[in-house]
Structure formats: C-alpha cells, structure tokens
PDB file of C-alpha atoms in Angstrom:
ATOM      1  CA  UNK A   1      92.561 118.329  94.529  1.00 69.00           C
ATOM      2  CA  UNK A   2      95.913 117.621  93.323  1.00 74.00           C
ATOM      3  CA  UNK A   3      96.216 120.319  91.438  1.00 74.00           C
ATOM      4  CA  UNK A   4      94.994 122.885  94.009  1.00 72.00           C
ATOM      5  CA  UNK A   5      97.438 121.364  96.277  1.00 73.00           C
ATOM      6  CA  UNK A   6     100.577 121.279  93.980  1.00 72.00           C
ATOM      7  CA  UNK A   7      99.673 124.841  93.287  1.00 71.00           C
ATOM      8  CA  UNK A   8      99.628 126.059  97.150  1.00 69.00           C
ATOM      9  CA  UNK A   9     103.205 124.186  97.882  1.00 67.00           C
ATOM     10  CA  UNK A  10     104.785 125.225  94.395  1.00 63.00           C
ATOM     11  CA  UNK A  11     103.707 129.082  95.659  1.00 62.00           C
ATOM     12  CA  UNK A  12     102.117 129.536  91.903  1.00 52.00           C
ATOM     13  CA  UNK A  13     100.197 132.738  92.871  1.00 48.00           C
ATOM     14  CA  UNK A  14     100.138 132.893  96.491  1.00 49.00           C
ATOM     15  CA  UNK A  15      96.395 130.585  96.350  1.00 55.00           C
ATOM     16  CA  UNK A  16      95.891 130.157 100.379  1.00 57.00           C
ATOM     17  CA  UNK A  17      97.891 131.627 102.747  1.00 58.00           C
ATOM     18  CA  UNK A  18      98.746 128.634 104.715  1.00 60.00           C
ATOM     19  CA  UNK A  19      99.192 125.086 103.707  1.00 61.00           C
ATOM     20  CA  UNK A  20      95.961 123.701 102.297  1.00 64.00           C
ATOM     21  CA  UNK A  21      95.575 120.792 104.510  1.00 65.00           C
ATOM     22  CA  UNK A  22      95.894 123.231 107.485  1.00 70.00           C
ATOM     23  CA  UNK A  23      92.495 125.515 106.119  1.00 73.00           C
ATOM     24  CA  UNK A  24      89.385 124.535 107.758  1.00 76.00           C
ATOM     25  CA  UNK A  25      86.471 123.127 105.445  1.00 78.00           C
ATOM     26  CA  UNK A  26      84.659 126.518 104.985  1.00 83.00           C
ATOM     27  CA  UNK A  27      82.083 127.307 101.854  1.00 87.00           C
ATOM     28  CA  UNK A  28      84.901 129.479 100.158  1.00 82.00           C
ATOM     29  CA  UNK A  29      87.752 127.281 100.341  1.00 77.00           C
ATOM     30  CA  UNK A  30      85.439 123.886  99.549  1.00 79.00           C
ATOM     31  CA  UNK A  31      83.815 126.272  96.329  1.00 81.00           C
ATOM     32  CA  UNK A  32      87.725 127.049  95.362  1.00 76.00           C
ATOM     33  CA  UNK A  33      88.926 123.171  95.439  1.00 76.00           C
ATOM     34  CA  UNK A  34      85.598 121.977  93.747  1.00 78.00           C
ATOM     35  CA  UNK A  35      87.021 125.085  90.846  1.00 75.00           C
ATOM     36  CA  UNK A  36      90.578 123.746  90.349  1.00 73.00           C
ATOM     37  CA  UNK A  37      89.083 120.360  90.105  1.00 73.00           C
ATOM     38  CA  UNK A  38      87.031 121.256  87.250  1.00 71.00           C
ATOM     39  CA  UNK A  39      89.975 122.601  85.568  1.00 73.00           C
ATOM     40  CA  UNK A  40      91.572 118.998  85.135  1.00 73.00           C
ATOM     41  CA  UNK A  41      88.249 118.788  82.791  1.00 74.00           C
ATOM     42  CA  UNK A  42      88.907 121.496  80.016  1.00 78.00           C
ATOM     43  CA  UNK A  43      89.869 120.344  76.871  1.00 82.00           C
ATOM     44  CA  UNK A  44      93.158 122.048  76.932  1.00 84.00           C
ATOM     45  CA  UNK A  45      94.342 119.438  79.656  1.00 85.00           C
ATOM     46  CA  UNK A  46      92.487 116.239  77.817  1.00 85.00           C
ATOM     47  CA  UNK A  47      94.478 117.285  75.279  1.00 88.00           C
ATOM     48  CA  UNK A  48      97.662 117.235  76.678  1.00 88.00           C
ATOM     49  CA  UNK A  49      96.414 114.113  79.230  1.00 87.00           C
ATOM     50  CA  UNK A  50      96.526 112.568  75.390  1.00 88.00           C
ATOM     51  CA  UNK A  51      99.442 113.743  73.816  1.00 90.00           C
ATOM     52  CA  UNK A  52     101.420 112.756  76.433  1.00 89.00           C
ATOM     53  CA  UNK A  53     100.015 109.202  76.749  1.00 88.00           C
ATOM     54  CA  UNK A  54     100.655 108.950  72.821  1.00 88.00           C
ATOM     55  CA  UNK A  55     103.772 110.045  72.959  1.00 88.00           C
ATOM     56  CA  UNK A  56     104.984 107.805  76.050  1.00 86.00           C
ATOM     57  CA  UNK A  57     103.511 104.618  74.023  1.00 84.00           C
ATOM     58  CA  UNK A  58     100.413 104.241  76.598  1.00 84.00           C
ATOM     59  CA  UNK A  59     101.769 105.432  78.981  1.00 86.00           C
ATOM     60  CA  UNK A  60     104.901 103.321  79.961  1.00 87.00           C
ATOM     61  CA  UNK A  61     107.407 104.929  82.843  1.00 87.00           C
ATOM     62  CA  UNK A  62     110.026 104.731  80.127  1.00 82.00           C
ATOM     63  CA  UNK A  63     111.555 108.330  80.487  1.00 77.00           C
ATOM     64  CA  UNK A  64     108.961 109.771  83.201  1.00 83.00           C
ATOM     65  CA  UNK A  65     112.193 110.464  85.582  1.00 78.00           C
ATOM     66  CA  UNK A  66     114.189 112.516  82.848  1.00 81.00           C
ATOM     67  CA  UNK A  67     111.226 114.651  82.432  1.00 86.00           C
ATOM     68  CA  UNK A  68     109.317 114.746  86.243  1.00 89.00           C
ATOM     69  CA  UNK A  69     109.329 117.973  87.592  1.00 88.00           C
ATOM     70  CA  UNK A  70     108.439 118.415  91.600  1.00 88.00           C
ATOM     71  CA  UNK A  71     107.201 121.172  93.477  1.00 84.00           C
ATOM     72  CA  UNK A  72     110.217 121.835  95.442  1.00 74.00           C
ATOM     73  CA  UNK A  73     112.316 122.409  92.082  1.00 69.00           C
ATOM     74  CA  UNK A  74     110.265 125.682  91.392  1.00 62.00           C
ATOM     75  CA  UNK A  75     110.198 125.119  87.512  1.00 75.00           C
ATOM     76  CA  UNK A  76     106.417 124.445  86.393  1.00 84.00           C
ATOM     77  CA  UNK A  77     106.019 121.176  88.425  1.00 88.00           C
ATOM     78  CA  UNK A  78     104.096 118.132  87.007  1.00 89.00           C
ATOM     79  CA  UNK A  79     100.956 116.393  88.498  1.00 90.00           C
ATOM     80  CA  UNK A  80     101.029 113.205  87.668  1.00 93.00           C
ATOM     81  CA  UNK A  81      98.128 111.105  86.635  1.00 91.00           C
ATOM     82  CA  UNK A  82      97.662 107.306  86.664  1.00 92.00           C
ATOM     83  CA  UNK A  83      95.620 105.764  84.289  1.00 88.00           C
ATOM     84  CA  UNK A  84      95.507 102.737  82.016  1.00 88.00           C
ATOM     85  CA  UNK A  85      97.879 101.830  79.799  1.00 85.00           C
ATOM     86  CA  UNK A  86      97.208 100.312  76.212  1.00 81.00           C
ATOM     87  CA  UNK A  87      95.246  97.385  76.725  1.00 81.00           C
ATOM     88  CA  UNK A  88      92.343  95.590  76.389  1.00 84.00           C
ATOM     89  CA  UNK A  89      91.452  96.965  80.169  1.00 81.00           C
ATOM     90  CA  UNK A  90      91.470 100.332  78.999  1.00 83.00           C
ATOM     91  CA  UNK A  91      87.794 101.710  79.037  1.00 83.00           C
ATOM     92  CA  UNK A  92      87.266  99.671  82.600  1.00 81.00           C
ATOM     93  CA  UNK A  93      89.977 101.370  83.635  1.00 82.00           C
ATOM     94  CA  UNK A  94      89.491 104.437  82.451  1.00 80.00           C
ATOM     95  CA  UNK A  95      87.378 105.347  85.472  1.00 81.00           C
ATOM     96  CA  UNK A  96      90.091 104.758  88.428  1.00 86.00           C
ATOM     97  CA  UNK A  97      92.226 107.497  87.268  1.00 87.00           C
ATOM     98  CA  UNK A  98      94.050 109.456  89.704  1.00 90.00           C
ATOM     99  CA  UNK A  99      95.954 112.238  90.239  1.00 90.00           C
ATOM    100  CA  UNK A 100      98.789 112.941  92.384  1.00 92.00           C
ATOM    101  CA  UNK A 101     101.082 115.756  93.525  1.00 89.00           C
ATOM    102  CA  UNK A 102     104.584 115.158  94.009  1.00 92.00           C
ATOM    103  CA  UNK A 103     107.259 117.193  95.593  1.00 89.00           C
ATOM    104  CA  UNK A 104     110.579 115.208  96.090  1.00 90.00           C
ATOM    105  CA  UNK A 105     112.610 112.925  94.572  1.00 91.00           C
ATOM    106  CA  UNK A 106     115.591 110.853  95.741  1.00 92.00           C
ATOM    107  CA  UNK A 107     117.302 108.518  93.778  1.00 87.00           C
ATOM    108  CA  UNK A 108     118.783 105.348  95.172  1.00 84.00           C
ATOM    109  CA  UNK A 109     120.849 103.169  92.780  1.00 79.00           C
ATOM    110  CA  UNK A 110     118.563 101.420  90.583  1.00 82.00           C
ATOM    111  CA  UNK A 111     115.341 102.916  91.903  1.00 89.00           C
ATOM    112  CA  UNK A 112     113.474 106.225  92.061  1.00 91.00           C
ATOM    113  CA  UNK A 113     111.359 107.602  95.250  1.00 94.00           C
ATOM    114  CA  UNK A 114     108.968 110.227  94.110  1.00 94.00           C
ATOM    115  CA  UNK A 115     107.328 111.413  97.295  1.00 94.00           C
ATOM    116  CA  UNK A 116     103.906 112.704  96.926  1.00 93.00           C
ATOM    117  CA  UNK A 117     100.670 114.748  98.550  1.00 89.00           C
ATOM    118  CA  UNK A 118      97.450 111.934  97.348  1.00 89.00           C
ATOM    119  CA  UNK A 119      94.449 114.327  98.368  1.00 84.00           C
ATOM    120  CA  UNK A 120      93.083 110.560  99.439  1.00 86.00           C
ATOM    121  CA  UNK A 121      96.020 110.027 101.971  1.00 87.00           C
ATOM    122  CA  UNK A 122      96.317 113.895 103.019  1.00 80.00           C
ATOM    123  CA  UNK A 123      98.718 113.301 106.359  1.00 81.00           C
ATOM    124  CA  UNK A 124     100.572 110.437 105.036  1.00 87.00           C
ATOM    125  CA  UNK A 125     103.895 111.915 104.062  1.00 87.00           C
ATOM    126  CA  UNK A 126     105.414 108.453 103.216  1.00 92.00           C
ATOM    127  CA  UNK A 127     103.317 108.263 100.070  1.00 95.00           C
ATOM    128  CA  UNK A 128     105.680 107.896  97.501  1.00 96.00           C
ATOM    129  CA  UNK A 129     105.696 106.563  93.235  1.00 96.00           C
ATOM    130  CA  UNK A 130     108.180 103.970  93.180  1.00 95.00           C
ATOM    131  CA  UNK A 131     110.455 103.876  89.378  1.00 91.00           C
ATOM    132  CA  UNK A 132     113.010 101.408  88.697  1.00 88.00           C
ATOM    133  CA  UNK A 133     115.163 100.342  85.953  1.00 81.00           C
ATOM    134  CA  UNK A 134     114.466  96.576  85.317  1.00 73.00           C
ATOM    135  CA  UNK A 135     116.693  96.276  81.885  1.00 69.00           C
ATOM    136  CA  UNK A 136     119.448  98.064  83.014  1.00 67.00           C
ATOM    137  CA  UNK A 137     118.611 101.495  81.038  1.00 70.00           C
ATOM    138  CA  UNK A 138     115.616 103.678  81.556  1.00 72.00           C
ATOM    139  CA  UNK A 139     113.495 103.812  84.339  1.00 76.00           C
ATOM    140  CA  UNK A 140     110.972 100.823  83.014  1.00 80.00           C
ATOM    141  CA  UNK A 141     108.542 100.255  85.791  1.00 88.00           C
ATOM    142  CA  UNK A 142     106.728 102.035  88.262  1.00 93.00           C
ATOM    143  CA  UNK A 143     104.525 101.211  91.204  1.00 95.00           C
ATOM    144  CA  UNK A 144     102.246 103.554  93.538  1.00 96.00           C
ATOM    145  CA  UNK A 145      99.925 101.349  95.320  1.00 93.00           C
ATOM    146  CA  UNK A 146      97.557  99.344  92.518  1.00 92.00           C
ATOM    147  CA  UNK A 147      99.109 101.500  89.992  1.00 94.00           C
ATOM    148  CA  UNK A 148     101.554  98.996  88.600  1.00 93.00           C
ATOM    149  CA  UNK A 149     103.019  99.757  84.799  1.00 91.00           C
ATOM    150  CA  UNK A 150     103.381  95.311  84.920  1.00 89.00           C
ATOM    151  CA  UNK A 151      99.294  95.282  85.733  1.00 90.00           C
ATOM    152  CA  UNK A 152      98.272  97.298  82.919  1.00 88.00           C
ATOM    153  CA  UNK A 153      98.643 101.000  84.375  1.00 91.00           C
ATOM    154  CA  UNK A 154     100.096 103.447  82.409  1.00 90.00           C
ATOM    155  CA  UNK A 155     101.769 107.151  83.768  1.00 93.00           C
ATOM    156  CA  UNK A 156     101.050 110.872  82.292  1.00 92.00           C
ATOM    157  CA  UNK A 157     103.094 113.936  83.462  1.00 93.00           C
ATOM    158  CA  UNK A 158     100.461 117.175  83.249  1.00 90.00           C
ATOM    159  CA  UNK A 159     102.439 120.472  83.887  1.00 89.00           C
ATOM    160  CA  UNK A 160     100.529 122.670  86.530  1.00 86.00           C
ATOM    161  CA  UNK A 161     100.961 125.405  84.082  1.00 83.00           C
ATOM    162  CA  UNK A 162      98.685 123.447  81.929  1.00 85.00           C
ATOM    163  CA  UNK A 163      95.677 123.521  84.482  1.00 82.00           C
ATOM    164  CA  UNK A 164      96.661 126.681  85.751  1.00 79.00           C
ATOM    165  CA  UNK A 165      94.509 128.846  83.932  1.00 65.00           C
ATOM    166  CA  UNK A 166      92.452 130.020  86.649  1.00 49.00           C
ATOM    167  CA  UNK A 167      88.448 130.566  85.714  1.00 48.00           C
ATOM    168  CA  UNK A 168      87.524 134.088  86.727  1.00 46.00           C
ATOM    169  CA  UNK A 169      87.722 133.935  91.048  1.00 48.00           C
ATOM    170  CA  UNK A 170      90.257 132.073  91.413  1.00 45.00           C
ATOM    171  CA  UNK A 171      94.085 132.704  92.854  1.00 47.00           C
ATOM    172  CA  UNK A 172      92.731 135.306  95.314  1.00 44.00           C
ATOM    173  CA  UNK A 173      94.628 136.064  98.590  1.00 42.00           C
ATOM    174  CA  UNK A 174      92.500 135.416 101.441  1.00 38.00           C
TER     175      UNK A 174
END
C-alpha cells in the first residue's frame, strides 16, 4: 500500500487520477493495490531490502537523512521500511515489518520530522518518523511509533523506482 500510494502523490505514471485515499473501494482499484503490494515481494526488492540493511550496519538511522528522498522532491522518492535491526530479536521481528510513505521533511535544530502517508493511519496527516542526532554528528536515532532504533528496530530506504516495475496491467489511466 505504501508503495501504490507514494507512487500516486510522486505522479510516477499518472496511476489514479485522483488521490488514492479519495477512490472508492471498487474490484479494479482493490485488484491494483493487492498488485503493487506484491511487488514489495520480488526478489529484485529483497535484494535491495538487504543490501541496504548490510550496508547501514542493521539498519541503524546513521545517514538515513543524507540519503531520504520524499515525494514532494520529485527525484525517485524512497519508501521506507521498518524492520529489525541486528539482534537476537531479529527473526521475531521479522514479521512486524512495515512500510511507509513519506513526503516532507523539516528540519528543526537537532531533530528531523519526516512526515508520512502509513496506509494503517490513512487520514492522519501528523504521522511523522522522528531522527535526531544524540552524539552531536549524524542523525543516530529514530522513532515512528514502536519503531525505536534504541528498542532493537532498524531503518531501510527502498527507492520507488525499485518496486516500480509494474507487472503487465498496471499504471493504467482510469
């Protein structure tokens, strides 16, 4: 759901023609959300789900803010995906996973507000991934509701481009 969402605000081939929260549940538009859902599940975007935990050490917030990319900046936005970290809580964690679309950012001193769409908070435009800097450098720590880097959770940018590779069907103008 993220992904279909980030996709209809970031304009990346014109999916719906209004806002996807405004579309009413029909057969079509359920059978085209159930389809970009699936595509978080192709081994192209495992793959990079991996890479970039790898390469962030588990997953730690460390330079998340240099690289984020939001919908409103029109440059290949990111969803970004919570998950555990590297720890011994990593397989029961494994299953809470989510998935988030974000589309603002404001900086304020020594902390980051990165406001997002959660398709399980769809009218709650206050939803937002907290960063801040807790050794004076990088942007160390994050928090977005139980998704806390200091409680074992661990962060993972996934460029829409990366999903985006529509199965036959998909990105049709209605």
């Amino acid at each position: 759901m993220a992904a279909a969402a980030l996709a209809n605000f970031a304009g990346a081939g014109g999916i719906w023609p209004s806002p996807l929260a405004a579309l009413p549940p029909t057969p079509e538009v359920l059978a085209e959300i159930r389809a970009y859902h699936a595509l978080q599940f192709r081994p192209r975007v495992a793959l990079w789900v991996a890479w970039d935990w790898l390469r962030s050490s588990g997953g730690k917030p460390d330079r998340v803010r240099q690289r984020l990319r939001v919908a409103s900046e029109n440059a290949d936005p990111h969803v970004i995906c919570f998950g555990p970290g590297a720890n011994p809580m990593f397989f029961k964690r494994l299953g809470l996973a989510h998935a988030v679309a974000p589309y603002r950012m404001e900086e304020t001193g020594e902390k980051v507000h990165v406001y997002v769409y959660d398709p399980e908070y769809p009218k709650d435009r206050g939803r937002r991934v907290v960063f801040w800097r807790e050794d004076g450098g990088h942007f160390d720590r994050f928090r977005y509701g139980v998704f806390d880097s200091r409680e074992g959770w661990g962060i993972v940018l996934v460029p829409l481009s990366t999903i985006l590779s529509p199965p036959r069907g998909l990105n049709r103008r209605r």
